[in-house]
Structures are given as structure tokens and as C-alpha cells.
Amino acid sequence: MNASDFLNMYVWVTAAIVLAFVVVGLIIYHYFSAKSYKKMVAEVEHDAVTTLDEVEKDYAQKKEEHRKKVKEDYEQKVAAVKEYVKDMEKISRTASEMAIYTIVSELKDGLIREGRIQPSDMILLPNVYLPSPGDKKFVKNELIVLMKSGIYLLGTNDLQGKVLYGMSQDKAKEVSFLFDDFFSSDDNKEEKTLVADNQQAEQHSLKVKSIENPASQVLDGMETIDNLLETNELDRRVLPIVYFTHSNQVINYSKAYKPYVFDQKEKLAKFLVGQLKDGYPFYTEKDLKKLKEVLEHADMTNGDAGHFSQEFAAEQT
């Protein structure tokens, strides 16, 4: 091998070694670059997950704070209403309310003594204040009677004199001109309740006045109870009753089939006994217990009525 061949071989070997080092260097460079890239991606993904978790936690915290605020605001309103109701309740136990409760409770006691019913067959709930779905804050129900034949909502009116219940101009016929001032519209079938009392009038005269519809309270109560029953998936059979405690006579001119109207305790007692005896068993004994729990739990004067605030707050979120 001459010097020229040796030199050529030396150059090729050197070039091969340099090329090998370059390839190895590129491989090492790409390896560490890929590793660095993966680390960077992992860090970005971790930061993204952390940020998302923080956003979700922040949203959950704000949602919980909003729910608590709604709940607290509603509970404050409920507390204010309950306090108002308690104050009103102290002065609203009228003689007529006591009279209707006495009539029904004595009827129940008598039926129990005679062995005709069990105590659980007639449940009495006096002065129940229920949250109203309408403009009013609550509806006062003077007496609710729970029986298997239905739910009986009794309201009372303490009026002196003859009561012309459901009077209208077309029913007054020839003397309708006497009542013209009591009717605001041209509808001659519009019904009003008028009270004629000669005891408060001057001698040889008769004082007649128009009063607020006595049926309004029990009809509002019926609507409120219907809503409660629907919410609690209970069958609805609510019968509203108006009882006049001290009137000399009630003449019922109304064509409305609700409410039932009574002015004598014997007739009211006969009606309730008839419902007990002949009424279709609409509710079971288990239903009556649930009805009692639902109405008592919804009573605005009941300390447990706060569950409505929780449900309301939950609905708002």
C-alpha cells in the first residue's frame, strides 16, 4: 500500500467517524428534545386540568353561596310571616270559630261514645294557616275535618239578621230596584250576600248592607289544599262549607254548587254524619294520616314549616 492509498483510507475512516458522531449527536438531540416536549405538554395539560378544577370549584362555591342566600332570604320571609300570623292568631280566635269547633268536636265525641266511629275516622285541624299560591301570603283555614269520605273545609260568619246569600237582581224580581245600589255591573245574575237587620236600624225601618262574599275564604282554602294534595300526589276531594253562627235566618239564593251553606248546627251535624255513613270511602286510614302530616307540616305557624324554604331554595338553584 503506497502513501496515497493510506491517505485516502485515513480520510474515509475519519469521515465515517465524524459522520457517526454527527448521527449519534442528532439522535441524542432529538431524544432530549422529544422528552422536553413531552414534559412541556404534560405541564400544560396539568395546568389546564388544575385551572378547570379551580373554575369548577369556584362555580360550585358561588352556586352554593347563591343557594344559601336564597334559602336565608326565604326563611327570613317565612319567619316574618309566621310572626305576623302568630300575632294575628292571638286576636282572631272569634266566637264563631270557637262555635264551629265546638259543634264538630262534640259531634265527634258523641259518635265515638256511641261506638259509631273510631277517633281516627274524624280528624279535626283548627286554625291552619297555609302558604298561598296567589297574591296573599297565606290562607287561614278555620277548621279542616279529615274523613275517609273527603276533606271538609269549614269557614264561619258571625252575622246578625237575615242573610240573603247569593242574591242577584234577577232573583229579586219585582223588588230588585231596592238592591240596585249593591250591584256594580249590568249583569243581573251577579251574586251578592246581603244582610237585613232591623235591630240596628231606626224604628219602622230596615237596614240592609252588602258584605264581602262569605265563600271567598273557604274557596281560597280549597284551592290551596288542592295544590298541596297535587304536590304530595294525594287524591283531591275538598268540600268547602260556610256556616253562619248567629244569623236569624239564611236564605240561599246562590246557584253555585260550592260551597255548602248551613245556619243550623243540627243540619251541619246531619250532613257530616251522612258523609261518614254513606260517603264513598275516598281515603284510607293511611291516607288520613298522611293528609294530617302534610297539612300540619305546611302550616305557617308550625315550627317545622321551614321545609318549604329548603324546597323553595332547591328549586331556585
PDB file of C-alpha atoms in Angstrom:
ATOM      1  CA  MET A   1       0.000   0.000   0.000  1.00  0.00           C
ATOM      2  CA  ASN A   2       1.573   3.199  -1.040  1.00  0.00           C
ATOM      3  CA  ALA A   3       1.286   6.517   0.741  1.00  0.00           C
ATOM      4  CA  SER A   4      -1.550   7.743  -1.482  1.00  0.00           C
ATOM      5  CA  ASP A   5      -3.788   4.762  -0.719  1.00  0.00           C
ATOM      6  CA  PHE A   6      -3.074   5.078   3.010  1.00  0.00           C
ATOM      7  CA  LEU A   7      -4.040   8.739   2.933  1.00  0.00           C
ATOM      8  CA  ASN A   8      -7.299   8.023   1.147  1.00  0.00           C
ATOM      9  CA  MET A   9      -8.221   5.322   3.625  1.00  0.00           C
ATOM     10  CA  TYR A  10      -7.394   7.649   6.524  1.00  0.00           C
ATOM     11  CA  VAL A  11      -9.686  10.334   5.076  1.00  0.00           C
ATOM     12  CA  TRP A  12     -12.590   7.902   4.608  1.00  0.00           C
ATOM     13  CA  VAL A  13     -12.257   6.451   8.115  1.00  0.00           C
ATOM     14  CA  THR A  14     -12.092   9.933   9.606  1.00  0.00           C
ATOM     15  CA  ALA A  15     -15.147  10.997   7.616  1.00  0.00           C
ATOM     16  CA  ALA A  16     -17.033   7.873   8.718  1.00  0.00           C
ATOM     17  CA  ILE A  17     -16.170   8.525  12.378  1.00  0.00           C
ATOM     18  CA  VAL A  18     -17.255  12.180  12.109  1.00  0.00           C
ATOM     19  CA  LEU A  19     -20.469  11.149  10.372  1.00  0.00           C
ATOM     20  CA  ALA A  20     -21.123   8.576  13.086  1.00  0.00           C
ATOM     21  CA  PHE A  21     -20.621  11.222  15.775  1.00  0.00           C
ATOM     22  CA  VAL A  22     -22.997  13.576  13.919  1.00  0.00           C
ATOM     23  CA  VAL A  23     -25.699  10.874  13.632  1.00  0.00           C
ATOM     24  CA  VAL A  24     -25.314   9.925  17.288  1.00  0.00           C
ATOM     25  CA  GLY A  25     -25.477  13.594  18.221  1.00  0.00           C
ATOM     26  CA  LEU A  26     -28.636  14.128  16.205  1.00  0.00           C
ATOM     27  CA  ILE A  27     -30.222  11.054  17.810  1.00  0.00           C
ATOM     28  CA  ILE A  28     -29.329  12.288  21.304  1.00  0.00           C
ATOM     29  CA  TYR A  29     -30.580  15.785  20.451  1.00  0.00           C
ATOM     30  CA  HIS A  30     -33.923  14.529  19.135  1.00  0.00           C
ATOM     31  CA  TYR A  31     -34.301  12.227  22.149  1.00  0.00           C
ATOM     32  CA  PHE A  32     -33.852  15.008  24.656  1.00  0.00           C
ATOM     33  CA  SER A  33     -35.977  17.385  22.544  1.00  0.00           C
ATOM     34  CA  ALA A  34     -38.846  14.875  22.461  1.00  0.00           C
ATOM     35  CA  LYS A  35     -38.501  14.270  26.191  1.00  0.00           C
ATOM     36  CA  SER A  36     -38.557  18.021  26.836  1.00  0.00           C
ATOM     37  CA  TYR A  37     -41.588  18.406  24.564  1.00  0.00           C
ATOM     38  CA  LYS A  38     -43.474  15.630  26.377  1.00  0.00           C
ATOM     39  CA  LYS A  39     -42.628  17.256  29.702  1.00  0.00           C
ATOM     40  CA  MET A  40     -43.885  20.606  28.421  1.00  0.00           C
ATOM     41  CA  VAL A  41     -47.133  19.030  27.134  1.00  0.00           C
ATOM     42  CA  ALA A  42     -47.623  17.242  30.450  1.00  0.00           C
ATOM     43  CA  GLU A  43     -47.134  20.514  32.326  1.00  0.00           C
ATOM     44  CA  VAL A  44     -49.610  22.298  30.038  1.00  0.00           C
ATOM     45  CA  GLU A  45     -52.163  19.512  30.489  1.00  0.00           C
ATOM     46  CA  HIS A  46     -51.650  19.594  34.261  1.00  0.00           C
ATOM     47  CA  ASP A  47     -52.073  23.377  34.337  1.00  0.00           C
ATOM     48  CA  ALA A  48     -55.223  23.085  32.192  1.00  0.00           C
ATOM     49  CA  VAL A  49     -56.744  20.432  34.473  1.00  0.00           C
ATOM     50  CA  THR A  50     -55.822  22.455  37.560  1.00  0.00           C
ATOM     51  CA  THR A  51     -57.390  25.590  36.058  1.00  0.00           C
ATOM     52  CA  LEU A  52     -60.543  23.689  35.095  1.00  0.00           C
ATOM     53  CA  ASP A  53     -60.800  22.232  38.601  1.00  0.00           C
ATOM     54  CA  GLU A  54     -60.426  25.709  40.067  1.00  0.00           C
ATOM     55  CA  VAL A  55     -63.129  27.060  37.738  1.00  0.00           C
ATOM     56  CA  GLU A  56     -65.492  24.208  38.674  1.00  0.00           C
ATOM     57  CA  LYS A  57     -64.799  24.681  42.389  1.00  0.00           C
ATOM     58  CA  ASP A  58     -65.342  28.429  42.065  1.00  0.00           C
ATOM     59  CA  TYR A  59     -68.628  27.845  40.202  1.00  0.00           C
ATOM     60  CA  ALA A  60     -69.768  25.278  42.779  1.00  0.00           C
ATOM     61  CA  GLN A  61     -68.879  27.664  45.595  1.00  0.00           C
ATOM     62  CA  LYS A  62     -70.773  30.553  44.008  1.00  0.00           C
ATOM     63  CA  LYS A  63     -73.762  28.273  43.340  1.00  0.00           C
ATOM     64  CA  GLU A  64     -73.762  27.122  46.967  1.00  0.00           C
ATOM     65  CA  GLU A  65     -73.480  30.723  48.176  1.00  0.00           C
ATOM     66  CA  HIS A  66     -76.423  31.704  45.945  1.00  0.00           C
ATOM     67  CA  ARG A  67     -78.480  28.746  47.195  1.00  0.00           C
ATOM     68  CA  LYS A  68     -77.747  29.661  50.810  1.00  0.00           C
ATOM     69  CA  LYS A  69     -78.661  33.298  50.177  1.00  0.00           C
ATOM     70  CA  VAL A  70     -81.969  32.323  48.517  1.00  0.00           C
ATOM     71  CA  LYS A  71     -82.682  29.941  51.388  1.00  0.00           C
ATOM     72  CA  GLU A  72     -81.817  32.545  54.042  1.00  0.00           C
ATOM     73  CA  ASP A  73     -83.905  35.239  52.323  1.00  0.00           C
ATOM     74  CA  TYR A  74     -86.894  32.933  52.046  1.00  0.00           C
ATOM     75  CA  GLU A  75     -86.526  31.709  55.635  1.00  0.00           C
ATOM     76  CA  GLN A  76     -86.494  35.322  56.797  1.00  0.00           C
ATOM     77  CA  LYS A  77     -89.706  35.955  54.868  1.00  0.00           C
ATOM     78  CA  VAL A  78     -91.286  32.797  56.307  1.00  0.00           C
ATOM     79  CA  ALA A  79     -90.194  33.798  59.820  1.00  0.00           C
ATOM     80  CA  ALA A  80     -91.708  37.255  59.347  1.00  0.00           C
ATOM     81  CA  VAL A  81     -94.984  35.784  58.106  1.00  0.00           C
ATOM     82  CA  LYS A  82     -95.072  33.244  60.948  1.00  0.00           C
ATOM     83  CA  GLU A  83     -94.513  36.005  63.486  1.00  0.00           C
ATOM     84  CA  TYR A  84     -97.275  38.058  61.890  1.00  0.00           C
ATOM     85  CA  VAL A  85     -99.578  35.044  61.814  1.00  0.00           C
ATOM     86  CA  LYS A  86     -98.951  34.312  65.483  1.00  0.00           C
ATOM     87  CA  ASP A  87     -99.825  37.892  66.378  1.00  0.00           C
ATOM     88  CA  MET A  88    -102.958  37.746  64.260  1.00  0.00           C
ATOM     89  CA  GLU A  89    -103.866  34.351  65.653  1.00  0.00           C
ATOM     90  CA  LYS A  90    -103.996  35.748  69.177  1.00  0.00           C
ATOM     91  CA  ILE A  91    -106.741  38.196  68.244  1.00  0.00           C
ATOM     92  CA  SER A  92    -108.502  36.177  65.565  1.00  0.00           C
ATOM     93  CA  ARG A  93    -109.981  33.376  67.639  1.00  0.00           C
ATOM     94  CA  THR A  94    -113.507  34.638  67.217  1.00  0.00           C
ATOM     95  CA  ALA A  95    -116.613  33.340  68.921  1.00  0.00           C
ATOM     96  CA  SER A  96    -117.807  31.916  65.601  1.00  0.00           C
ATOM     97  CA  GLU A  97    -114.599  29.891  65.207  1.00  0.00           C
ATOM     98  CA  MET A  98    -114.973  28.510  68.704  1.00  0.00           C
ATOM     99  CA  ALA A  99    -118.617  27.731  67.970  1.00  0.00           C
ATOM    100  CA  ILE A 100    -117.893  25.704  64.820  1.00  0.00           C
ATOM    101  CA  TYR A 101    -115.087  23.801  66.525  1.00  0.00           C
ATOM    102  CA  THR A 102    -117.326  23.053  69.489  1.00  0.00           C
ATOM    103  CA  ILE A 103    -120.128  21.797  67.230  1.00  0.00           C
ATOM    104  CA  VAL A 104    -117.897  19.411  65.303  1.00  0.00           C
ATOM    105  CA  SER A 105    -115.813  18.234  68.264  1.00  0.00           C
ATOM    106  CA  GLU A 106    -118.964  17.483  70.301  1.00  0.00           C
ATOM    107  CA  LEU A 107    -120.372  15.619  67.302  1.00  0.00           C
ATOM    108  CA  LYS A 108    -117.186  13.564  67.062  1.00  0.00           C
ATOM    109  CA  ASP A 109    -117.151  12.803  70.797  1.00  0.00           C
ATOM    110  CA  GLY A 110    -120.781  11.684  70.654  1.00  0.00           C
ATOM    111  CA  LEU A 111    -120.165   9.361  67.709  1.00  0.00           C
ATOM    112  CA  ILE A 112    -117.160   7.849  69.472  1.00  0.00           C
ATOM    113  CA  ARG A 113    -119.171   7.257  72.663  1.00  0.00           C
ATOM    114  CA  GLU A 114    -121.893   5.558  70.632  1.00  0.00           C
ATOM    115  CA  GLY A 115    -119.276   3.326  69.017  1.00  0.00           C
ATOM    116  CA  ARG A 116    -120.154   4.552  65.533  1.00  0.00           C
ATOM    117  CA  ILE A 117    -116.665   5.764  64.675  1.00  0.00           C
ATOM    118  CA  GLN A 118    -113.071   5.457  65.847  1.00  0.00           C
ATOM    119  CA  PRO A 119    -111.146   8.624  66.826  1.00  0.00           C
ATOM    120  CA  SER A 120    -109.004   8.262  63.684  1.00  0.00           C
ATOM    121  CA  ASP A 121    -112.130   8.351  61.473  1.00  0.00           C
ATOM    122  CA  MET A 122    -112.597  12.102  62.049  1.00  0.00           C
ATOM    123  CA  ILE A 123    -109.519  14.303  62.431  1.00  0.00           C
ATOM    124  CA  LEU A 124    -110.012  17.965  63.365  1.00  0.00           C
ATOM    125  CA  LEU A 125    -107.420  20.599  62.463  1.00  0.00           C
ATOM    126  CA  PRO A 126    -108.445  24.066  63.727  1.00  0.00           C
ATOM    127  CA  ASN A 127    -106.856  27.331  62.569  1.00  0.00           C
ATOM    128  CA  VAL A 128    -104.473  26.086  59.891  1.00  0.00           C
ATOM    129  CA  TYR A 129    -102.529  28.802  58.041  1.00  0.00           C
ATOM    130  CA  LEU A 130    -101.347  27.544  54.661  1.00  0.00           C
ATOM    131  CA  PRO A 131     -98.962  29.286  52.239  1.00  0.00           C
ATOM    132  CA  SER A 132    -100.952  30.788  49.417  1.00  0.00           C
ATOM    133  CA  PRO A 133    -100.024  30.291  45.751  1.00  0.00           C
ATOM    134  CA  GLY A 134    -101.663  33.606  44.913  1.00  0.00           C
ATOM    135  CA  ASP A 135    -101.089  37.236  45.905  1.00  0.00           C
ATOM    136  CA  LYS A 136    -101.890  36.590  49.567  1.00  0.00           C
ATOM    137  CA  LYS A 137     -99.101  35.448  51.879  1.00  0.00           C
ATOM    138  CA  PHE A 138    -101.261  32.778  53.444  1.00  0.00           C
ATOM    139  CA  VAL A 139    -104.805  31.448  53.667  1.00  0.00           C
ATOM    140  CA  LYS A 140    -106.421  30.954  57.046  1.00  0.00           C
ATOM    141  CA  ASN A 141    -108.494  27.780  57.341  1.00  0.00           C
ATOM    142  CA  GLU A 142    -110.690  27.984  60.433  1.00  0.00           C
ATOM    143  CA  LEU A 143    -111.404  24.262  60.664  1.00  0.00           C
ATOM    144  CA  ILE A 144    -110.357  21.328  58.485  1.00  0.00           C
ATOM    145  CA  VAL A 145    -112.086  17.993  59.074  1.00  0.00           C
ATOM    146  CA  LEU A 146    -110.430  14.889  57.616  1.00  0.00           C
ATOM    147  CA  MET A 147    -112.664  11.884  56.975  1.00  0.00           C
ATOM    148  CA  LYS A 148    -112.436   8.899  54.654  1.00  0.00           C
ATOM    149  CA  SER A 149    -115.187  10.437  52.532  1.00  0.00           C
ATOM    150  CA  GLY A 150    -113.192  13.634  51.930  1.00  0.00           C
ATOM    151  CA  ILE A 151    -111.611  16.799  53.314  1.00  0.00           C
ATOM    152  CA  TYR A 152    -114.150  19.238  54.748  1.00  0.00           C
ATOM    153  CA  LEU A 153    -113.086  22.869  54.951  1.00  0.00           C
ATOM    154  CA  LEU A 154    -115.330  24.888  57.277  1.00  0.00           C
ATOM    155  CA  GLY A 155    -115.466  28.665  57.460  1.00  0.00           C
ATOM    156  CA  THR A 156    -117.727  30.715  59.700  1.00  0.00           C
ATOM    157  CA  ASN A 157    -119.543  34.031  59.561  1.00  0.00           C
ATOM    158  CA  ASP A 158    -120.952  35.813  62.601  1.00  0.00           C
ATOM    159  CA  LEU A 159    -123.790  37.924  61.190  1.00  0.00           C
ATOM    160  CA  GLN A 160    -126.879  39.323  62.844  1.00  0.00           C
ATOM    161  CA  GLY A 161    -130.173  39.453  60.968  1.00  0.00           C
ATOM    162  CA  LYS A 162    -131.486  37.712  57.884  1.00  0.00           C
ATOM    163  CA  VAL A 163    -128.800  36.734  55.397  1.00  0.00           C
ATOM    164  CA  LEU A 164    -129.684  36.772  51.698  1.00  0.00           C
ATOM    165  CA  TYR A 165    -126.850  34.611  50.414  1.00  0.00           C
ATOM    166  CA  GLY A 166    -126.123  34.700  46.676  1.00  0.00           C
ATOM    167  CA  MET A 167    -128.778  37.322  45.932  1.00  0.00           C
ATOM    168  CA  SER A 168    -128.876  38.754  42.406  1.00  0.00           C
ATOM    169  CA  GLN A 169    -131.071  41.294  40.642  1.00  0.00           C
ATOM    170  CA  ASP A 170    -132.933  38.711  38.600  1.00  0.00           C
ATOM    171  CA  LYS A 171    -133.762  36.750  41.767  1.00  0.00           C
ATOM    172  CA  ALA A 172    -135.071  39.852  43.494  1.00  0.00           C
ATOM    173  CA  LYS A 173    -137.593  40.187  40.653  1.00  0.00           C
ATOM    174  CA  GLU A 174    -140.174  42.923  41.348  1.00  0.00           C
ATOM    175  CA  VAL A 175    -138.240  44.476  44.243  1.00  0.00           C
ATOM    176  CA  SER A 176    -134.858  44.406  42.519  1.00  0.00           C
ATOM    177  CA  PHE A 177    -134.820  48.221  42.498  1.00  0.00           C
ATOM    178  CA  LEU A 178    -134.273  48.064  46.271  1.00  0.00           C
ATOM    179  CA  PHE A 179    -130.901  46.411  45.692  1.00  0.00           C
ATOM    180  CA  ASP A 180    -129.689  48.334  42.654  1.00  0.00           C
ATOM    181  CA  ASP A 181    -127.075  50.234  44.643  1.00  0.00           C
ATOM    182  CA  PHE A 182    -125.409  46.989  45.746  1.00  0.00           C
ATOM    183  CA  PHE A 183    -124.605  45.817  42.233  1.00  0.00           C
ATOM    184  CA  SER A 184    -121.840  47.484  40.263  1.00  0.00           C
ATOM    185  CA  SER A 185    -122.418  45.868  36.873  1.00  0.00           C
ATOM    186  CA  ASP A 186    -125.238  45.381  34.411  1.00  0.00           C
ATOM    187  CA  ASP A 187    -125.087  41.626  34.937  1.00  0.00           C
ATOM    188  CA  ASN A 188    -128.412  40.826  36.592  1.00  0.00           C
ATOM    189  CA  LYS A 189    -127.060  37.398  37.573  1.00  0.00           C
ATOM    190  CA  GLU A 190    -124.165  38.805  39.627  1.00  0.00           C
ATOM    191  CA  GLU A 191    -124.419  37.336  43.137  1.00  0.00           C
ATOM    192  CA  LYS A 192    -124.027  39.274  46.391  1.00  0.00           C
ATOM    193  CA  THR A 193    -124.620  38.462  50.045  1.00  0.00           C
ATOM    194  CA  LEU A 194    -126.895  40.955  51.776  1.00  0.00           C
ATOM    195  CA  VAL A 195    -127.759  41.212  55.462  1.00  0.00           C
ATOM    196  CA  ALA A 196    -131.075  42.682  56.602  1.00  0.00           C
ATOM    197  CA  ASP A 197    -131.066  43.737  60.256  1.00  0.00           C
ATOM    198  CA  ASN A 198    -133.910  45.712  61.827  1.00  0.00           C
ATOM    199  CA  GLN A 199    -132.247  45.728  65.245  1.00  0.00           C
ATOM    200  CA  GLN A 200    -129.597  48.230  64.128  1.00  0.00           C
ATOM    201  CA  ALA A 201    -131.998  50.399  62.143  1.00  0.00           C
ATOM    202  CA  GLU A 202    -134.315  53.140  63.286  1.00  0.00           C
ATOM    203  CA  GLN A 203    -137.892  52.330  64.294  1.00  0.00           C
ATOM    204  CA  HIS A 204    -140.134  51.117  61.458  1.00  0.00           C
ATOM    205  CA  SER A 205    -137.157  50.768  59.135  1.00  0.00           C
ATOM    206  CA  LEU A 206    -134.844  48.054  57.883  1.00  0.00           C
ATOM    207  CA  LYS A 207    -131.080  48.294  57.481  1.00  0.00           C
ATOM    208  CA  VAL A 208    -129.651  46.335  54.556  1.00  0.00           C
ATOM    209  CA  LYS A 209    -125.929  46.052  53.784  1.00  0.00           C
ATOM    210  CA  SER A 210    -123.775  44.134  51.349  1.00  0.00           C
ATOM    211  CA  ILE A 211    -120.836  42.164  52.746  1.00  0.00           C
ATOM    212  CA  GLU A 212    -117.779  40.503  51.281  1.00  0.00           C
ATOM    213  CA  ASN A 213    -118.523  37.116  49.770  1.00  0.00           C
ATOM    214  CA  PRO A 214    -118.552  34.679  52.740  1.00  0.00           C
ATOM    215  CA  ALA A 215    -117.439  31.901  50.402  1.00  0.00           C
ATOM    216  CA  SER A 216    -114.163  33.599  49.403  1.00  0.00           C
ATOM    217  CA  GLN A 217    -112.095  32.288  52.298  1.00  0.00           C
ATOM    218  CA  VAL A 218    -113.127  28.641  52.025  1.00  0.00           C
ATOM    219  CA  LEU A 219    -112.802  28.694  48.232  1.00  0.00           C
ATOM    220  CA  ASP A 220    -109.283  30.142  48.525  1.00  0.00           C
ATOM    221  CA  GLY A 221    -108.540  27.483  51.130  1.00  0.00           C
ATOM    222  CA  MET A 222    -109.860  24.764  48.831  1.00  0.00           C
ATOM    223  CA  GLU A 223    -107.528  25.914  46.033  1.00  0.00           C
ATOM    224  CA  THR A 224    -104.557  25.998  48.405  1.00  0.00           C
ATOM    225  CA  ILE A 225    -105.269  22.500  49.751  1.00  0.00           C
ATOM    226  CA  ASP A 226    -105.828  21.172  46.230  1.00  0.00           C
ATOM    227  CA  ASN A 227    -102.335  22.394  45.300  1.00  0.00           C
ATOM    228  CA  LEU A 228    -100.823  20.749  48.371  1.00  0.00           C
ATOM    229  CA  LEU A 229    -102.542  17.459  47.600  1.00  0.00           C
ATOM    230  CA  GLU A 230    -101.363  17.544  43.999  1.00  0.00           C
ATOM    231  CA  THR A 231     -97.782  18.263  45.102  1.00  0.00           C
ATOM    232  CA  ASN A 232     -97.888  15.322  47.513  1.00  0.00           C
ATOM    233  CA  GLU A 233     -99.587  13.013  44.974  1.00  0.00           C
ATOM    234  CA  LEU A 234    -102.780  12.654  47.006  1.00  0.00           C
ATOM    235  CA  ASP A 235    -106.279  12.419  45.579  1.00  0.00           C
ATOM    236  CA  ARG A 236    -108.234  15.660  45.768  1.00  0.00           C
ATOM    237  CA  ARG A 237    -111.701  15.777  47.287  1.00  0.00           C
ATOM    238  CA  VAL A 238    -112.115  19.014  49.228  1.00  0.00           C
ATOM    239  CA  LEU A 239    -115.627  20.111  50.197  1.00  0.00           C
ATOM    240  CA  PRO A 240    -115.903  23.785  51.306  1.00  0.00           C
ATOM    241  CA  ILE A 241    -118.601  24.664  53.856  1.00  0.00           C
ATOM    242  CA  VAL A 242    -119.808  28.063  55.079  1.00  0.00           C
ATOM    243  CA  TYR A 243    -121.537  28.117  58.460  1.00  0.00           C
ATOM    244  CA  PHE A 244    -123.446  31.167  59.735  1.00  0.00           C
ATOM    245  CA  THR A 245    -123.375  31.070  63.515  1.00  0.00           C
ATOM    246  CA  HIS A 246    -125.699  33.805  64.775  1.00  0.00           C
ATOM    247  CA  SER A 247    -127.942  34.810  61.906  1.00  0.00           C
ATOM    248  CA  ASN A 248    -131.701  34.639  62.400  1.00  0.00           C
ATOM    249  CA  GLN A 249    -132.152  33.026  59.023  1.00  0.00           C
ATOM    250  CA  VAL A 250    -130.117  32.293  55.917  1.00  0.00           C
ATOM    251  CA  ILE A 251    -131.854  32.210  52.543  1.00  0.00           C
ATOM    252  CA  ASN A 252    -129.586  30.620  49.962  1.00  0.00           C
ATOM    253  CA  TYR A 253    -130.255  32.076  46.517  1.00  0.00           C
ATOM    254  CA  SER A 254    -126.942  31.007  45.024  1.00  0.00           C
ATOM    255  CA  LYS A 255    -126.832  28.669  42.053  1.00  0.00           C
ATOM    256  CA  ALA A 256    -123.202  27.692  42.786  1.00  0.00           C
ATOM    257  CA  TYR A 257    -122.843  24.101  43.955  1.00  0.00           C
ATOM    258  CA  LYS A 258    -119.889  25.094  46.168  1.00  0.00           C
ATOM    259  CA  PRO A 259    -119.671  25.868  48.997  1.00  0.00           C
ATOM    260  CA  TYR A 260    -122.301  24.097  51.081  1.00  0.00           C
ATOM    261  CA  VAL A 261    -124.174  26.604  53.259  1.00  0.00           C
ATOM    262  CA  PHE A 262    -125.619  25.952  56.752  1.00  0.00           C
ATOM    263  CA  ASP A 263    -127.035  28.115  59.513  1.00  0.00           C
ATOM    264  CA  GLN A 264    -128.175  25.423  61.957  1.00  0.00           C
ATOM    265  CA  LYS A 265    -125.856  23.071  63.812  1.00  0.00           C
ATOM    266  CA  GLU A 266    -128.364  20.205  63.529  1.00  0.00           C
ATOM    267  CA  LYS A 267    -128.274  20.413  59.727  1.00  0.00           C
ATOM    268  CA  LEU A 268    -124.479  20.674  59.694  1.00  0.00           C
ATOM    269  CA  ALA A 269    -124.181  17.674  62.023  1.00  0.00           C
ATOM    270  CA  LYS A 270    -126.633  15.685  59.896  1.00  0.00           C
ATOM    271  CA  PHE A 271    -124.621  16.481  56.772  1.00  0.00           C
ATOM    272  CA  LEU A 272    -121.317  15.335  58.325  1.00  0.00           C
ATOM    273  CA  VAL A 273    -122.868  12.164  59.779  1.00  0.00           C
ATOM    274  CA  GLY A 274    -124.368  11.411  56.375  1.00  0.00           C
ATOM    275  CA  GLN A 275    -120.941  11.805  54.801  1.00  0.00           C
ATOM    276  CA  LEU A 276    -119.468   9.430  57.383  1.00  0.00           C
ATOM    277  CA  LYS A 277    -122.211   6.873  56.920  1.00  0.00           C
ATOM    278  CA  ASP A 278    -122.987   6.994  53.221  1.00  0.00           C
ATOM    279  CA  GLY A 279    -119.989   8.779  51.703  1.00  0.00           C
ATOM    280  CA  TYR A 280    -117.751   6.864  49.334  1.00  0.00           C
ATOM    281  CA  PRO A 281    -114.502   5.866  51.124  1.00  0.00           C
ATOM    282  CA  PHE A 282    -112.263   8.166  49.139  1.00  0.00           C
ATOM    283  CA  TYR A 283    -109.317   7.924  51.548  1.00  0.00           C
ATOM    284  CA  THR A 284    -107.849   5.083  53.591  1.00  0.00           C
ATOM    285  CA  GLU A 285    -106.761   5.392  57.214  1.00  0.00           C
ATOM    286  CA  LYS A 286    -103.168   5.591  55.955  1.00  0.00           C
ATOM    287  CA  ASP A 287    -104.194   8.429  53.623  1.00  0.00           C
ATOM    288  CA  LEU A 288    -105.761  10.338  56.521  1.00  0.00           C
ATOM    289  CA  LYS A 289    -102.517  10.127  58.495  1.00  0.00           C
ATOM    290  CA  LYS A 290    -100.556  11.399  55.524  1.00  0.00           C
ATOM    291  CA  LEU A 291    -103.103  14.187  54.922  1.00  0.00           C
ATOM    292  CA  LYS A 292    -102.758  15.277  58.541  1.00  0.00           C
ATOM    293  CA  GLU A 293     -98.953  15.298  58.293  1.00  0.00           C
ATOM    294  CA  VAL A 294     -98.992  17.250  55.026  1.00  0.00           C
ATOM    295  CA  LEU A 295    -101.372  19.935  56.328  1.00  0.00           C
ATOM    296  CA  GLU A 296     -99.661  20.280  59.703  1.00  0.00           C
ATOM    297  CA  HIS A 297     -96.236  20.405  58.083  1.00  0.00           C
ATOM    298  CA  ALA A 298     -97.400  23.120  55.703  1.00  0.00           C
ATOM    299  CA  ASP A 299     -98.992  25.180  58.496  1.00  0.00           C
ATOM    300  CA  MET A 300     -97.179  28.530  58.627  1.00  0.00           C
ATOM    301  CA  THR A 301     -97.485  28.572  62.437  1.00  0.00           C
ATOM    302  CA  ASN A 302     -95.792  25.172  62.678  1.00  0.00           C
ATOM    303  CA  GLY A 303     -92.114  25.219  63.603  1.00  0.00           C
ATOM    304  CA  ASP A 304     -91.423  22.521  61.020  1.00  0.00           C
ATOM    305  CA  ALA A 305     -92.825  24.586  58.165  1.00  0.00           C
ATOM    306  CA  GLY A 306     -89.279  25.631  57.331  1.00  0.00           C
ATOM    307  CA  HIS A 307     -89.008  22.653  54.999  1.00  0.00           C
ATOM    308  CA  PHE A 308     -90.823  24.783  52.462  1.00  0.00           C
ATOM    309  CA  SER A 309     -87.903  27.203  52.459  1.00  0.00           C
ATOM    310  CA  GLN A 310     -85.483  24.377  51.725  1.00  0.00           C
ATOM    311  CA  GLU A 311     -87.595  23.085  48.873  1.00  0.00           C
ATOM    312  CA  PHE A 312     -88.006  26.607  47.528  1.00  0.00           C
ATOM    313  CA  ALA A 313     -84.268  27.269  47.723  1.00  0.00           C
ATOM    314  CA  ALA A 314     -83.525  23.993  45.964  1.00  0.00           C
ATOM    315  CA  GLU A 315     -85.945  24.879  43.167  1.00  0.00           C
ATOM    316  CA  GLN A 316     -84.264  28.233  42.653  1.00  0.00           C
ATOM    317  CA  THR A 317     -80.902  26.561  42.019  1.00  0.00           C
TER     318      THR A 317
END
